[in-house]
């Protein structure tokens, strides 16, 4: 069972952080606990939307992927700290990772009441519309006089306190199981795509600006790439680089390859951009995918990549109807995998299907019937409306 513990304080020294560390160490037989800090989360400001900042998105993703959440809160002026309240504002503004998520509250304070008022307020906040967490009822773990509660190794001293904490945590794991059964199977959480290709994979070429117009020339020189009549041994063939280029250029479709780091590495350049079904120019090779698409369609591009990377789809197809009635152009996005089955990038191949259908009809003597043209009718029948919403489809086209 995977849990996340949120330190409800941005202080450098926090007994609530110590409490979570103790829970992680002492109760590892019950669950795997990852402790998250809120020190880097910006102050909530609706006029300065930081929802997509790295700090907020990291917290968002960690919560979504967890089976349950433990929040350890101090008490400041009879309520939770301002920093924790700010975090909860971000997590209920445009994203809602805590919705229907099992949550347990613990807290430590200097005085006898052990953050009881802060915990009460936190329960009310977590129950608010937009947050909608499912908080473990009762089982209030209130650690008072916290300066005296831990020994030098940051272990709780009192056996009764340890036993009660263990009982609360065992009930929380049972609570998570119950909530999971009621909510049904959990939808897979798809990681955000780095369209700017800021990461690094085994084949990434360092030392060259990805957005340079001559990336190919610089990168090839840096790694000593072969060309011309140098032979390349393939899985089932031995071709020169020139022969590979001839072969790929002869394909009756436009081919594009982007690796698993979302860096655009290849297209079979045979025509000037203005004559292509999807314009590409040599200077784009090496670019991150963010540079190959306008920002307004990044969400759609990300959606397609997430489906392919996660294995939700092996391929995604969409018709682009902007080429006129004499064409039926389809963009095909095919997931690529290495020999071990790991995602290795995407092959986008673009093809005008109309000549193929026309040839088939001529060869077989068959005719298409209906009150719409043959190609459009076929595409409507083959496309399921729940595969992708209209906005995503439009973004992929662009």
Short mmCIF file of C-alpha atoms in Angstrom, two decimals, residues 18-223:
data_model
loop_
_atom_site.label_atom_id
_atom_site.label_comp_id
_atom_site.label_asym_id
_atom_site.label_seq_id
_atom_site.Cartn_x
_atom_site.Cartn_y
_atom_site.Cartn_z
CA UNK A 18 9.69 14.15 12.81
CA UNK A 19 6.35 12.45 13.53
CA UNK A 20 5.94 11.46 9.88
CA UNK A 21 9.51 10.18 9.74
CA UNK A 22 8.79 8.05 12.81
CA UNK A 23 5.61 6.66 11.21
CA UNK A 24 7.55 5.84 8.04
CA UNK A 25 10.23 3.99 10.01
CA UNK A 26 8.12 2.28 12.66
CA UNK A 27 5.14 1.16 10.55
CA UNK A 28 6.77 0.15 7.27
CA UNK A 29 5.15 -3.29 7.69
CA UNK A 30 1.76 -1.66 7.12
CA UNK A 31 2.53 0.59 4.14
CA UNK A 32 5.19 2.42 2.15
CA UNK A 33 5.14 6.09 3.15
CA UNK A 34 6.67 8.86 1.03
CA UNK A 35 7.07 12.17 2.90
CA UNK A 36 6.40 15.35 0.92
CA UNK A 37 7.32 18.90 1.84
CA UNK A 38 5.32 22.06 1.12
CA UNK A 39 8.25 24.49 1.48
CA UNK A 40 8.53 25.07 -2.27
CA UNK A 41 4.82 25.55 -2.97
CA UNK A 42 4.14 29.20 -3.91
CA UNK A 43 1.66 31.26 -1.91
CA UNK A 44 -1.82 30.88 -3.38
CA UNK A 45 -2.81 33.78 -5.61
CA UNK A 46 -5.74 33.34 -7.96
CA UNK A 47 -4.47 36.20 -10.12
CA UNK A 48 -1.08 34.51 -10.57
CA UNK A 49 -2.01 30.96 -11.53
CA UNK A 50 0.81 28.59 -10.53
CA UNK A 51 -1.20 25.40 -10.99
CA UNK A 52 1.16 24.12 -13.67
CA UNK A 53 4.34 24.99 -11.77
CA UNK A 54 6.71 22.10 -11.13
CA UNK A 55 6.20 22.23 -7.35
CA UNK A 56 2.39 22.16 -7.46
CA UNK A 57 2.28 19.50 -10.18
CA UNK A 58 4.72 17.26 -8.35
CA UNK A 59 2.51 17.33 -5.25
CA UNK A 60 -0.58 16.81 -7.40
CA UNK A 61 0.85 13.74 -9.13
CA UNK A 62 2.14 12.19 -5.91
CA UNK A 63 -1.28 12.51 -4.29
CA UNK A 64 -3.07 11.08 -7.34
CA UNK A 65 -0.80 8.05 -7.37
CA UNK A 66 -1.11 7.32 -3.65
CA UNK A 67 -3.66 4.99 -2.05
CA UNK A 68 -4.06 7.33 0.92
CA UNK A 69 -2.74 10.53 2.48
CA UNK A 70 -1.54 11.35 6.00
CA UNK A 71 -1.41 15.06 6.82
CA UNK A 72 0.60 16.11 9.88
CA UNK A 73 -0.46 19.57 10.97
CA UNK A 74 0.86 21.94 13.66
CA UNK A 75 -1.47 24.43 15.31
CA UNK A 76 -0.94 28.15 14.71
CA UNK A 77 -3.33 30.56 16.45
CA UNK A 78 -5.94 27.84 16.97
CA UNK A 79 -5.89 26.72 13.30
CA UNK A 80 -3.66 25.19 10.63
CA UNK A 81 -0.58 27.05 9.36
CA UNK A 82 -1.04 29.54 6.53
CA UNK A 83 1.36 27.55 4.36
CA UNK A 84 -0.79 24.41 4.60
CA UNK A 85 -3.97 26.38 3.90
CA UNK A 86 -2.29 27.86 0.81
CA UNK A 87 -1.37 24.39 -0.45
CA UNK A 88 -4.95 23.20 -0.03
CA UNK A 89 -6.12 26.22 -2.02
CA UNK A 90 -3.93 25.14 -4.96
CA UNK A 91 -5.21 21.58 -4.63
CA UNK A 92 -8.82 22.72 -4.96
CA UNK A 93 -8.47 25.57 -7.47
CA UNK A 94 -8.11 23.90 -10.89
CA UNK A 95 -6.86 20.48 -9.84
CA UNK A 96 -8.58 18.21 -7.32
CA UNK A 97 -6.25 15.32 -6.40
CA UNK A 98 -7.76 14.93 -2.92
CA UNK A 99 -11.25 14.24 -4.25
CA UNK A 100 -12.44 10.84 -2.93
CA UNK A 101 -8.95 10.22 -1.53
CA UNK A 102 -8.73 8.61 1.94
CA UNK A 103 -7.02 11.02 4.36
CA UNK A 104 -5.83 10.61 7.93
CA UNK A 105 -4.95 13.62 10.10
CA UNK A 106 -2.26 13.60 12.76
CA UNK A 107 -0.68 16.48 14.60
CA UNK A 108 1.86 17.52 17.17
CA UNK A 109 2.08 20.68 19.26
CA UNK A 110 3.98 22.08 22.20
CA UNK A 111 0.97 22.07 24.53
CA UNK A 112 -1.46 19.54 25.97
CA UNK A 113 -4.15 19.73 23.27
CA UNK A 114 -1.91 18.36 20.53
CA UNK A 115 -3.24 20.47 17.61
CA UNK A 116 -6.87 19.49 18.31
CA UNK A 117 -8.34 22.78 17.05
CA UNK A 118 -6.15 22.76 13.95
CA UNK A 119 -7.22 19.19 13.22
CA UNK A 120 -10.88 20.15 13.58
CA UNK A 121 -10.45 23.01 11.11
CA UNK A 122 -8.49 20.79 8.74
CA UNK A 123 -11.34 18.26 8.73
CA UNK A 124 -13.76 21.03 7.76
CA UNK A 125 -11.48 22.20 4.94
CA UNK A 126 -10.99 18.70 3.57
CA UNK A 127 -14.77 18.25 3.49
CA UNK A 128 -15.30 21.47 1.48
CA UNK A 129 -16.55 21.40 -2.13
CA UNK A 130 -13.55 21.35 -4.43
CA UNK A 131 -11.51 19.33 -1.94
CA UNK A 132 -13.93 16.48 -1.15
CA UNK A 133 -11.45 14.24 0.60
CA UNK A 134 -12.75 11.24 2.56
CA UNK A 135 -11.32 11.73 6.05
CA UNK A 136 -10.92 8.87 8.51
CA UNK A 137 -13.50 9.53 11.24
CA UNK A 138 -12.43 9.53 14.89
CA UNK A 139 -8.99 8.03 15.56
CA UNK A 140 -7.59 11.46 16.41
CA UNK A 141 -3.88 11.23 17.05
CA UNK A 142 -3.02 14.35 19.05
CA UNK A 143 0.59 14.44 20.21
CA UNK A 144 0.92 17.06 22.95
CA UNK A 145 4.02 18.32 24.77
CA UNK A 146 5.94 17.26 21.72
CA UNK A 147 9.33 18.55 22.94
CA UNK A 148 9.27 15.80 25.54
CA UNK A 149 7.70 13.09 23.38
CA UNK A 150 10.74 12.03 21.31
CA UNK A 151 14.11 10.69 22.41
CA UNK A 152 17.45 11.64 20.86
CA UNK A 153 16.93 9.14 18.01
CA UNK A 154 13.57 10.80 17.21
CA UNK A 155 11.60 7.80 18.46
CA UNK A 156 8.44 8.17 20.53
CA UNK A 157 9.11 7.31 24.17
CA UNK A 158 5.70 6.40 25.58
CA UNK A 159 4.53 2.86 24.78
CA UNK A 160 0.83 3.70 25.14
CA UNK A 161 1.24 6.52 22.63
CA UNK A 162 3.03 4.18 20.21
CA UNK A 163 0.34 1.52 20.58
CA UNK A 164 -2.47 4.04 20.03
CA UNK A 165 -0.73 5.44 16.94
CA UNK A 166 -0.37 1.90 15.59
CA UNK A 167 -4.05 1.21 16.18
CA UNK A 168 -5.04 4.40 14.34
CA UNK A 169 -2.78 3.55 11.39
CA UNK A 170 -4.09 -0.02 11.17
CA UNK A 171 -7.65 1.34 11.06
CA UNK A 172 -6.58 3.79 8.36
CA UNK A 173 -5.30 0.97 6.14
CA UNK A 174 -8.63 -0.83 6.63
CA UNK A 175 -10.42 2.43 5.85
CA UNK A 176 -8.47 2.77 2.59
CA UNK A 177 -9.46 -0.76 1.58
CA UNK A 178 -13.12 0.01 2.34
CA UNK A 179 -13.08 3.28 0.38
CA UNK A 180 -11.36 1.58 -2.57
CA UNK A 181 -14.07 -1.08 -2.66
CA UNK A 182 -16.82 1.56 -2.64
CA UNK A 183 -15.14 3.81 -5.24
CA UNK A 184 -14.30 0.92 -7.58
CA UNK A 185 -11.11 0.38 -9.61
CA UNK A 186 -8.76 3.33 -9.59
CA UNK A 187 -8.15 4.96 -12.96
CA UNK A 188 -4.50 4.96 -13.98
CA UNK A 189 -2.77 8.27 -13.33
CA UNK A 190 -0.95 9.44 -16.42
CA UNK A 191 2.27 11.32 -15.86
CA UNK A 192 2.48 14.77 -17.49
CA UNK A 193 4.45 14.80 -20.74
CA UNK A 194 7.61 16.88 -20.94
CA UNK A 195 7.01 18.39 -24.39
CA UNK A 196 10.14 20.52 -23.92
CA UNK A 197 12.35 17.40 -23.81
CA UNK A 198 14.25 18.64 -20.76
CA UNK A 199 14.95 15.10 -19.58
CA UNK A 200 17.61 12.71 -20.78
CA UNK A 201 17.51 9.16 -22.11
CA UNK A 202 20.28 6.80 -23.19
CA UNK A 203 20.29 8.14 -26.75
CA UNK A 204 20.08 11.84 -25.90
CA UNK A 205 22.95 13.82 -27.44
CA UNK A 206 24.25 16.37 -24.95
CA UNK A 207 26.06 19.56 -25.85
CA UNK A 208 23.86 20.69 -28.74
CA UNK A 209 21.00 23.19 -28.51
CA UNK A 210 17.85 21.21 -29.37
CA UNK A 211 16.35 24.27 -31.06
CA UNK A 212 19.36 24.97 -33.31
CA UNK A 213 18.53 24.96 -37.04
CA UNK A 214 21.67 22.90 -37.69
CA UNK A 215 21.12 20.48 -34.80
CA UNK A 216 21.49 17.50 -37.13
CA UNK A 217 24.88 18.61 -38.43
CA UNK A 218 26.20 19.51 -34.98
CA UNK A 219 24.90 16.34 -33.33
CA UNK A 220 26.19 14.08 -36.14
CA UNK A 221 29.66 15.59 -35.87
CA UNK A 222 29.66 15.31 -32.07
CA UNK A 223 28.87 11.56 -32.05
#
